[in-house]
PDB file of C-alpha atoms in Angstrom:
ATOM      1  CA  MET A   1       0.000   0.000   0.000  1.00  0.00           C
ATOM      2  CA  THR A   2       3.019   2.321   0.165  1.00  0.00           C
ATOM      3  CA  ASP A   3       3.163   2.811  -3.593  1.00  0.00           C
ATOM      4  CA  ARG A   4      -0.286   4.418  -3.897  1.00  0.00           C
ATOM      5  CA  GLU A   5      -0.876   8.148  -3.925  1.00  0.00           C
ATOM      6  CA  ASP A   6      -1.777   9.894  -0.680  1.00  0.00           C
ATOM      7  CA  LEU A   7      -5.461  10.361   0.042  1.00  0.00           C
ATOM      8  CA  GLY A   8      -5.066  14.141  -0.053  1.00  0.00           C
ATOM      9  CA  ALA A   9      -3.682  14.064  -3.595  1.00  0.00           C
ATOM     10  CA  LEU A  10      -6.362  11.651  -4.802  1.00  0.00           C
ATOM     11  CA  LEU A  11      -9.200  13.564  -3.160  1.00  0.00           C
ATOM     12  CA  GLN A  12      -7.880  16.898  -4.415  1.00  0.00           C
ATOM     13  CA  ARG A  13      -7.880  15.703  -8.033  1.00  0.00           C
ATOM     14  CA  LEU A  14     -11.369  14.248  -7.692  1.00  0.00           C
ATOM     15  CA  LEU A  15     -12.638  17.352  -5.902  1.00  0.00           C
ATOM     16  CA  ARG A  16     -11.294  19.595  -8.672  1.00  0.00           C
ATOM     17  CA  VAL A  17     -13.231  17.626 -11.304  1.00  0.00           C
ATOM     18  CA  VAL A  18     -16.427  17.515  -9.233  1.00  0.00           C
ATOM     19  CA  LEU A  19     -16.304  21.233  -8.410  1.00  0.00           C
ATOM     20  CA  GLU A  20     -15.625  22.218 -12.029  1.00  0.00           C
ATOM     21  CA  ARG A  21     -18.602  20.198 -13.228  1.00  0.00           C
ATOM     22  CA  GLU A  22     -20.855  21.254 -10.356  1.00  0.00           C
ATOM     23  CA  THR A  23     -19.981  24.936 -10.752  1.00  0.00           C
ATOM     24  CA  ALA A  24     -20.893  24.800 -14.447  1.00  0.00           C
ATOM     25  CA  LEU A  25     -24.243  23.182 -13.607  1.00  0.00           C
ATOM     26  CA  LEU A  26     -25.019  25.702 -10.888  1.00  0.00           C
ATOM     27  CA  THR A  27     -24.123  28.593 -13.189  1.00  0.00           C
ATOM     28  CA  ARG A  28     -26.788  27.378 -15.640  1.00  0.00           C
ATOM     29  CA  HIS A  29     -29.276  27.634 -12.768  1.00  0.00           C
ATOM     30  CA  ASP A  30     -28.015  31.122 -11.797  1.00  0.00           C
ATOM     31  CA  VAL A  31     -26.769  29.827  -8.443  1.00  0.00           C
ATOM     32  CA  GLU A  32     -23.312  30.208  -6.931  1.00  0.00           C
ATOM     33  CA  MET A  33     -21.748  27.412  -4.870  1.00  0.00           C
ATOM     34  CA  TRP A  34     -22.331  29.052  -1.456  1.00  0.00           C
ATOM     35  CA  GLU A  35     -25.888  29.864  -2.468  1.00  0.00           C
ATOM     36  CA  TYR A  36     -26.467  26.205  -3.328  1.00  0.00           C
ATOM     37  CA  VAL A  37     -25.016  25.126   0.015  1.00  0.00           C
ATOM     38  CA  VAL A  38     -27.479  27.435   1.804  1.00  0.00           C
ATOM     39  CA  LEU A  39     -30.438  26.331  -0.316  1.00  0.00           C
ATOM     40  CA  ALA A  40     -29.572  22.659   0.252  1.00  0.00           C
ATOM     41  CA  VAL A  41     -29.442  23.109   4.036  1.00  0.00           C
ATOM     42  CA  LEU A  42     -32.737  25.025   4.034  1.00  0.00           C
ATOM     43  CA  GLN A  43     -34.343  22.214   2.058  1.00  0.00           C
ATOM     44  CA  HIS A  44     -34.419  20.297   5.346  1.00  0.00           C
ATOM     45  CA  GLY A  45     -36.350  23.108   7.061  1.00  0.00           C
ATOM     46  CA  PRO A  46     -36.040  26.736   8.100  1.00  0.00           C
ATOM     47  CA  ALA A  47     -33.008  27.897  10.049  1.00  0.00           C
ATOM     48  CA  PRO A  48     -34.095  29.361  13.394  1.00  0.00           C
ATOM     49  CA  THR A  49     -31.420  32.084  13.208  1.00  0.00           C
ATOM     50  CA  GLN A  50     -28.903  33.350  10.695  1.00  0.00           C
ATOM     51  CA  ASN A  51     -26.152  32.453  13.193  1.00  0.00           C
ATOM     52  CA  GLN A  52     -27.327  28.845  13.297  1.00  0.00           C
ATOM     53  CA  LEU A  53     -27.524  28.771   9.513  1.00  0.00           C
ATOM     54  CA  ALA A  54     -23.946  30.065   9.308  1.00  0.00           C
ATOM     55  CA  ALA A  55     -22.816  27.232  11.605  1.00  0.00           C
ATOM     56  CA  LEU A  56     -24.739  24.626   9.584  1.00  0.00           C
ATOM     57  CA  VAL A  57     -23.188  25.690   6.272  1.00  0.00           C
ATOM     58  CA  GLY A  58     -19.719  26.347   7.709  1.00  0.00           C
ATOM     59  CA  ARG A  59     -19.591  29.977   6.622  1.00  0.00           C
ATOM     60  CA  ASP A  60     -18.722  33.027   8.677  1.00  0.00           C
ATOM     61  CA  LYS A  61     -21.966  34.776   9.628  1.00  0.00           C
ATOM     62  CA  THR A  62     -20.784  38.127   8.263  1.00  0.00           C
ATOM     63  CA  ARG A  63     -20.049  36.571   4.852  1.00  0.00           C
ATOM     64  CA  LEU A  64     -23.357  34.697   4.905  1.00  0.00           C
ATOM     65  CA  ILE A  65     -25.315  37.980   4.941  1.00  0.00           C
ATOM     66  CA  GLY A  66     -24.306  38.816   1.359  1.00  0.00           C
ATOM     67  CA  THR A  67     -25.274  35.339   0.219  1.00  0.00           C
ATOM     68  CA  LEU A  68     -28.667  35.652   1.910  1.00  0.00           C
ATOM     69  CA  ASP A  69     -29.169  39.143   0.482  1.00  0.00           C
ATOM     70  CA  GLY A  70     -28.633  37.793  -3.037  1.00  0.00           C
ATOM     71  CA  LEU A  71     -30.937  34.822  -2.498  1.00  0.00           C
ATOM     72  CA  GLN A  72     -33.630  37.023  -0.986  1.00  0.00           C
ATOM     73  CA  ALA A  73     -33.378  39.575  -3.812  1.00  0.00           C
ATOM     74  CA  ARG A  74     -34.088  36.728  -6.232  1.00  0.00           C
ATOM     75  CA  ARG A  75     -36.946  35.526  -4.014  1.00  0.00           C
ATOM     76  CA  LEU A  76     -35.332  32.150  -3.318  1.00  0.00           C
ATOM     77  CA  VAL A  77     -35.310  32.614   0.472  1.00  0.00           C
ATOM     78  CA  GLU A  78     -37.141  34.762   2.934  1.00  0.00           C
ATOM     79  CA  ARG A  79     -36.028  36.121   6.291  1.00  0.00           C
ATOM     80  CA  ASN A  80     -38.802  36.774   8.756  1.00  0.00           C
ATOM     81  CA  PRO A  81     -38.658  37.975  12.342  1.00  0.00           C
ATOM     82  CA  ASP A  82     -38.663  35.163  14.870  1.00  0.00           C
ATOM     83  CA  PRO A  83     -41.962  35.441  16.769  1.00  0.00           C
ATOM     84  CA  ARG A  84     -40.166  34.400  19.984  1.00  0.00           C
ATOM     85  CA  ASP A  85     -37.289  36.879  19.598  1.00  0.00           C
ATOM     86  CA  ARG A  86     -37.742  39.599  16.986  1.00  0.00           C
ATOM     87  CA  ARG A  87     -33.991  40.311  16.981  1.00  0.00           C
ATOM     88  CA  ASN A  88     -33.507  37.019  15.157  1.00  0.00           C
ATOM     89  CA  ARG A  89     -34.437  36.256  11.573  1.00  0.00           C
ATOM     90  CA  VAL A  90     -35.800  32.853  10.578  1.00  0.00           C
ATOM     91  CA  VAL A  91     -34.474  31.930   7.142  1.00  0.00           C
ATOM     92  CA  SER A  92     -36.555  29.651   4.937  1.00  0.00           C
ATOM     93  CA  LEU A  93     -36.924  28.593   1.318  1.00  0.00           C
ATOM     94  CA  THR A  94     -39.611  30.087  -0.841  1.00  0.00           C
ATOM     95  CA  PRO A  95     -41.415  27.828  -3.327  1.00  0.00           C
ATOM     96  CA  ALA A  96     -39.104  29.236  -6.027  1.00  0.00           C
ATOM     97  CA  GLY A  97     -36.082  28.437  -3.847  1.00  0.00           C
ATOM     98  CA  ARG A  98     -37.286  24.878  -3.302  1.00  0.00           C
ATOM     99  CA  HIS A  99     -37.802  24.438  -7.053  1.00  0.00           C
ATOM    100  CA  ARG A 100     -34.325  25.862  -7.794  1.00  0.00           C
ATOM    101  CA  VAL A 101     -32.485  23.635  -5.314  1.00  0.00           C
ATOM    102  CA  GLU A 102     -34.376  20.562  -6.542  1.00  0.00           C
ATOM    103  CA  ALA A 103     -33.463  21.368 -10.159  1.00  0.00           C
ATOM    104  CA  CYS A 104     -29.810  21.899  -9.174  1.00  0.00           C
ATOM    105  CA  ARG A 105     -29.710  18.662  -7.211  1.00  0.00           C
ATOM    106  CA  ALA A 106     -31.235  16.674 -10.090  1.00  0.00           C
ATOM    107  CA  ASP A 107     -28.527  17.947 -12.457  1.00  0.00           C
ATOM    108  CA  ILE A 108     -25.817  17.285  -9.875  1.00  0.00           C
ATOM    109  CA  ARG A 109     -27.028  13.713  -9.356  1.00  0.00           C
ATOM    110  CA  ARG A 110     -26.892  13.130 -13.137  1.00  0.00           C
ATOM    111  CA  MET A 111     -23.351  14.518 -13.217  1.00  0.00           C
ATOM    112  CA  GLU A 112     -22.372  12.287 -10.288  1.00  0.00           C
ATOM    113  CA  ALA A 113     -23.889   9.234 -11.992  1.00  0.00           C
ATOM    114  CA  ASP A 114     -21.852  10.030 -15.097  1.00  0.00           C
ATOM    115  CA  LEU A 115     -18.671  10.465 -13.055  1.00  0.00           C
ATOM    116  CA  LEU A 116     -19.284   7.292 -11.029  1.00  0.00           C
ATOM    117  CA  GLY A 117     -20.158   5.420 -14.225  1.00  0.00           C
ATOM    118  CA  ALA A 118     -16.429   4.794 -14.599  1.00  0.00           C
ATOM    119  CA  VAL A 119     -16.658   2.147 -11.855  1.00  0.00           C
ATOM    120  CA  ARG A 120     -18.990  -0.778 -11.175  1.00  0.00           C
ATOM    121  CA  ALA A 121     -22.303   0.089  -9.507  1.00  0.00           C
ATOM    122  CA  ASP A 122     -21.415  -1.760  -6.285  1.00  0.00           C
ATOM    123  CA  GLU A 123     -18.088   0.114  -6.102  1.00  0.00           C
ATOM    124  CA  ALA A 124     -19.834   3.458  -6.647  1.00  0.00           C
ATOM    125  CA  GLU A 125     -22.362   2.685  -3.910  1.00  0.00           C
ATOM    126  CA  ALA A 126     -19.603   1.619  -1.511  1.00  0.00           C
ATOM    127  CA  PHE A 127     -17.559   4.734  -2.323  1.00  0.00           C
ATOM    128  CA  VAL A 128     -20.484   7.060  -1.611  1.00  0.00           C
ATOM    129  CA  ARG A 129     -21.362   5.156   1.567  1.00  0.00           C
ATOM    130  CA  VAL A 130     -17.805   5.300   2.935  1.00  0.00           C
ATOM    131  CA  LEU A 131     -17.310   8.918   1.901  1.00  0.00           C
ATOM    132  CA  SER A 132     -20.589   9.881   3.603  1.00  0.00           C
ATOM    133  CA  ARG A 133     -19.570   8.061   6.767  1.00  0.00           C
ATOM    134  CA  LEU A 134     -16.124   9.686   6.869  1.00  0.00           C
ATOM    135  CA  ALA A 135     -17.479  13.154   6.077  1.00  0.00           C
ATOM    136  CA  GLY A 136     -20.176  12.862   8.722  1.00  0.00           C
ATOM    137  CA  ARG A 137     -17.936  12.146  11.664  1.00  0.00           C
ATOM    138  CA  ARG A 138     -15.069  13.856  13.402  1.00  0.00           C
ATOM    139  CA  LEU A 139     -11.850  12.157  12.403  1.00  0.00           C
ATOM    140  CA  PRO A 140      -8.815  12.039  14.682  1.00  0.00           C
ATOM    141  CA  SER A 141      -6.186  14.683  13.900  1.00  0.00           C
TER     142      SER A 141
END
């Protein structure tokens, strides 16, 4: 196993290909990558506060504001006062935002199927399963 490339090098090359393809797809939907990340998180339900949304998407809350402003200007999200604490804004998808993220995801899944078509179906399923498991847990440093 010592003659294989390091995981970082392998993942970096794969990530570059995936991001290039995904960025092109998102551009056709008039969505930037960070906007898609926000829309995808909100697809699971409204974010109780913008701070919590920033933590969920892994973006600094001050940088998230510009992303939300752009999404709201295009009527893809709405920010409404929290009835329990009017200082907070609850961020949620609009019907147009839900439609946009679903259209983006459908194109991304087709792109992924094409990319994973280079390996057997059972290998592709195992790869996605393992990657999901590793990405979803805290790994030792």
